[in-house]
Short mmCIF file of C-alpha atoms in Angstrom, two decimals:
data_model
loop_
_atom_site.label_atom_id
_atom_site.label_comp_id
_atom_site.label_asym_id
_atom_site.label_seq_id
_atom_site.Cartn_x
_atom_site.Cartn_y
_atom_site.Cartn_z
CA UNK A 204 143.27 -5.61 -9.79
CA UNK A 205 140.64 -6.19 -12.23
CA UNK A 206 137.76 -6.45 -9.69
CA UNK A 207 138.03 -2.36 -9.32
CA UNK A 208 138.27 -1.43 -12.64
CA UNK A 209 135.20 -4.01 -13.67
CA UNK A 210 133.41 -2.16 -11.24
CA UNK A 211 134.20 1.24 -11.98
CA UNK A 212 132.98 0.28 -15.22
CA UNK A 213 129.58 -0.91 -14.02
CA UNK A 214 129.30 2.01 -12.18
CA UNK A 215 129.59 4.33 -14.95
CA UNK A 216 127.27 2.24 -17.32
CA UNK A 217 124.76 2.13 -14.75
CA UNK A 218 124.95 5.90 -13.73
CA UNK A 219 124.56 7.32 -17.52
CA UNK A 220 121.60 5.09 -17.80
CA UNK A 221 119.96 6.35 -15.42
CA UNK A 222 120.60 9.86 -16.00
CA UNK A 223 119.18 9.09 -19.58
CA UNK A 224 115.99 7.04 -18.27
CA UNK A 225 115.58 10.16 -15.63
CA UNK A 226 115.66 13.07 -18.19
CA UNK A 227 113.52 11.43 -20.68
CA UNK A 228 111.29 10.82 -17.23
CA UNK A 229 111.29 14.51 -16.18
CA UNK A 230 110.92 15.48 -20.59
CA UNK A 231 107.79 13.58 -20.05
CA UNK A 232 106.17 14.63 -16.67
CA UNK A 233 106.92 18.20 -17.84
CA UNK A 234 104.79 18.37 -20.49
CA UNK A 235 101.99 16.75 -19.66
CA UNK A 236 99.66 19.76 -21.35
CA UNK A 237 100.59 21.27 -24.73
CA UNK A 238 98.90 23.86 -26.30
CA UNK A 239 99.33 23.74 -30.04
CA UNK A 240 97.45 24.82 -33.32
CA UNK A 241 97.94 26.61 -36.63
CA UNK A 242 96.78 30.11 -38.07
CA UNK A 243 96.44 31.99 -41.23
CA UNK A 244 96.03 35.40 -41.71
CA UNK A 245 95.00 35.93 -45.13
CA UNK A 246 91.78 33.40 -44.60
CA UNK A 247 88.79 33.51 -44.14
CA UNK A 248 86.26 31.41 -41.81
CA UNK A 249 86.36 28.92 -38.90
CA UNK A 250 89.67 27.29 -39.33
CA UNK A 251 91.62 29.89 -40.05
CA UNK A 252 93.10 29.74 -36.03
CA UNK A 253 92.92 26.18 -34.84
CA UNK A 254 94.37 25.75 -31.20
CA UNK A 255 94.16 23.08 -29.14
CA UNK A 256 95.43 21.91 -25.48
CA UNK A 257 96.13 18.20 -24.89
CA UNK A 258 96.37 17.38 -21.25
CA UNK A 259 98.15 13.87 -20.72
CA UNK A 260 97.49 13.65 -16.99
CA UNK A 261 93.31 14.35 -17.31
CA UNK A 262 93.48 12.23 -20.79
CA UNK A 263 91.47 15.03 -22.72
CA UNK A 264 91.62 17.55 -25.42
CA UNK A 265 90.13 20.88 -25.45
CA UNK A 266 89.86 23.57 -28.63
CA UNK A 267 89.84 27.36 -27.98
CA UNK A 268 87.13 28.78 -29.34
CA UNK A 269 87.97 32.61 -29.39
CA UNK A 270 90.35 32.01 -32.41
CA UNK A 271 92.28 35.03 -31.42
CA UNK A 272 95.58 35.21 -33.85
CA UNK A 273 98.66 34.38 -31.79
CA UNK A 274 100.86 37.40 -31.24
CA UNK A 275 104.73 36.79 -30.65
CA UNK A 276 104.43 39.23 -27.18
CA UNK A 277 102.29 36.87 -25.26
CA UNK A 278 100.72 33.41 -25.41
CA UNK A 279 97.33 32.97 -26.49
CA UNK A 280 94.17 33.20 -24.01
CA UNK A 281 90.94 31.77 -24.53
CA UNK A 282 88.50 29.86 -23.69
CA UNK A 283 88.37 26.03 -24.05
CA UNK A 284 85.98 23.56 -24.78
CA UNK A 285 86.68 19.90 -24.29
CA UNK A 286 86.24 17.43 -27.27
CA UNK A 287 85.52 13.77 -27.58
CA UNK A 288 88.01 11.21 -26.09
CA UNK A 289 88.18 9.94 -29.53
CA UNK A 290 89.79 13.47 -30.78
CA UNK A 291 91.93 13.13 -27.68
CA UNK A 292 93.41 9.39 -28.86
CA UNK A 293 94.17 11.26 -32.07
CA UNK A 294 96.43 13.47 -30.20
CA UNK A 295 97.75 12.14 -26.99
CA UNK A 296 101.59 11.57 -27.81
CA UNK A 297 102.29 15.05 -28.74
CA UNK A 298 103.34 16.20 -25.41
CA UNK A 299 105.82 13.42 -25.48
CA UNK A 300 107.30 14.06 -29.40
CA UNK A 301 107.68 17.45 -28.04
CA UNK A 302 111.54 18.33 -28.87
CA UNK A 303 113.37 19.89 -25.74
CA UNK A 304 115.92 21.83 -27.96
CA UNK A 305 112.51 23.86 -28.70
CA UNK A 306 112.99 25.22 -24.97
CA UNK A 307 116.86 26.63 -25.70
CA UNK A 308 115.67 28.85 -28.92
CA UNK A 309 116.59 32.32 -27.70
CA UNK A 310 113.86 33.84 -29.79
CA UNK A 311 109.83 32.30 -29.89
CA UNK A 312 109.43 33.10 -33.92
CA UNK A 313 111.25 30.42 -35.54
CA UNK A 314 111.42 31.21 -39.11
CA UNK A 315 108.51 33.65 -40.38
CA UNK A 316 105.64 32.19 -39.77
CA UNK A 317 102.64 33.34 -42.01
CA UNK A 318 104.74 36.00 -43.55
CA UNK A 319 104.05 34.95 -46.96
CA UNK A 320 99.98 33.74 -46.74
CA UNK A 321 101.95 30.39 -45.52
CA UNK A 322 100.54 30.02 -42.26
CA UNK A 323 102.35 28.69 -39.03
CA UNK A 324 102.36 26.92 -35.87
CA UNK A 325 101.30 27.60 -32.53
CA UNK A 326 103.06 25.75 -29.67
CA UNK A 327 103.25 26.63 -26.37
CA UNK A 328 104.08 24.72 -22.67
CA UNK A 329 104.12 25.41 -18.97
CA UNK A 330 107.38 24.60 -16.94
CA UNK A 331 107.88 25.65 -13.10
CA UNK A 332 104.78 28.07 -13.57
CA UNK A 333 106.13 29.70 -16.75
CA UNK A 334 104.54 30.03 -20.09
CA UNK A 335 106.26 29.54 -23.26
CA UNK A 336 104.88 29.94 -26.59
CA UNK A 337 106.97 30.02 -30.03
CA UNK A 338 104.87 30.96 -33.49
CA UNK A 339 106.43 28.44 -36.23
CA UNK A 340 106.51 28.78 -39.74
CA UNK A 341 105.40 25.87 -41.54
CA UNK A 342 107.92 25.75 -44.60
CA UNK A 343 110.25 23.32 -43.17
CA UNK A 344 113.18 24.41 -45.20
CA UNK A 345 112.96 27.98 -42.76
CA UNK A 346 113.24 26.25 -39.41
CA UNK A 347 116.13 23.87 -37.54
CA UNK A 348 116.52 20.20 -38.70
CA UNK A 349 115.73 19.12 -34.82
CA UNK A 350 112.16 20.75 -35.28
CA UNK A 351 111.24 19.35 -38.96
CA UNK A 352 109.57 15.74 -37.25
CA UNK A 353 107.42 17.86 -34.38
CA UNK A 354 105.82 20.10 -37.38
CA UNK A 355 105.21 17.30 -39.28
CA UNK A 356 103.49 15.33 -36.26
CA UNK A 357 101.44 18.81 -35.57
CA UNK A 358 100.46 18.71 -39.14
CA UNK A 359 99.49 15.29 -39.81
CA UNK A 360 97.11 15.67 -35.96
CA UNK A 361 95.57 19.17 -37.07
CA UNK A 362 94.05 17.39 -40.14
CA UNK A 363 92.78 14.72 -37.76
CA UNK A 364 91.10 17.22 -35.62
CA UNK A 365 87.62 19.50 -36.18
#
């Protein structure tokens, strides 16, 4: 009688890990490319709009060089220019520290980014053909808990980057 119930138990160990191992699999695959940057409004020069796009799969990293301010209504288009494989070693696990709870948000402002001369966040990812972008404000104390250790990863690569 105890054979059955030893094995149920296996059974169930063995399925929820590999429902874990498979989601964290499919997390991974699905964003291989991340766009992501930061802006300021109330600035002046080059770096006040910084985006970049990492691509996991091609291993490189490209900047946008129109600088265009990123608009809530639709994610930003540009044209990219690809930077040293150095830059993209600085950068390469952010498609993977990108938080899925990101993807339930009903709403792609989180907080209010640049409201007060602050500045924000740009993020954005393709899934099944669909663009997503969210604007981000950068004072932590205005956006969820869940999303605190992916703006402080952007911030720490943005300074890395030209």
């Amino acid at each position: 009688m105890h054979k059955p119930i030893l094995a149920t138990i296996c059974l169930a160990i063995c399925a929820l890990s590999a429902c874990k191992k498979d989601e964290n699999m499919v997390i991974g695959d699905e964003n291989q490319t991340l766009v992501f940057g930061s802006f300021f409004g109330e600035c002046e020069g080059e770096k006040c709009v910084e985006v970049y796009l990492v691509d996991s799969q091609m291993k490189r990293l490209a900047e946008n060089t129109t600088d265009a301010y990123p608009r809530s209504s639709a994610p930003v288009n540009g044209s990219f220019t690809e930077l040293s494989a150095a830059q993209y070693e600085q950068v390469k696990d952010l498609p993977a520290l990108f938080p899925s709870e990101l993807l339930t948000e009903q709403t792609n402002v989180i907080g209010a980014p640049d409201a007060a001369d602050q500045g924000g966040y740009y993020v954005e990812v393709t899934r099944g053909g669909v663009r997503r972008h969210w604007l981000i404000d950068t004072d932590k104390k205005s956006i969820p808990a869940y999303l605190r250790p992916f703006v402080d990863s952007l911030s720490v690569r943005l300074k890395r980057l030209p």
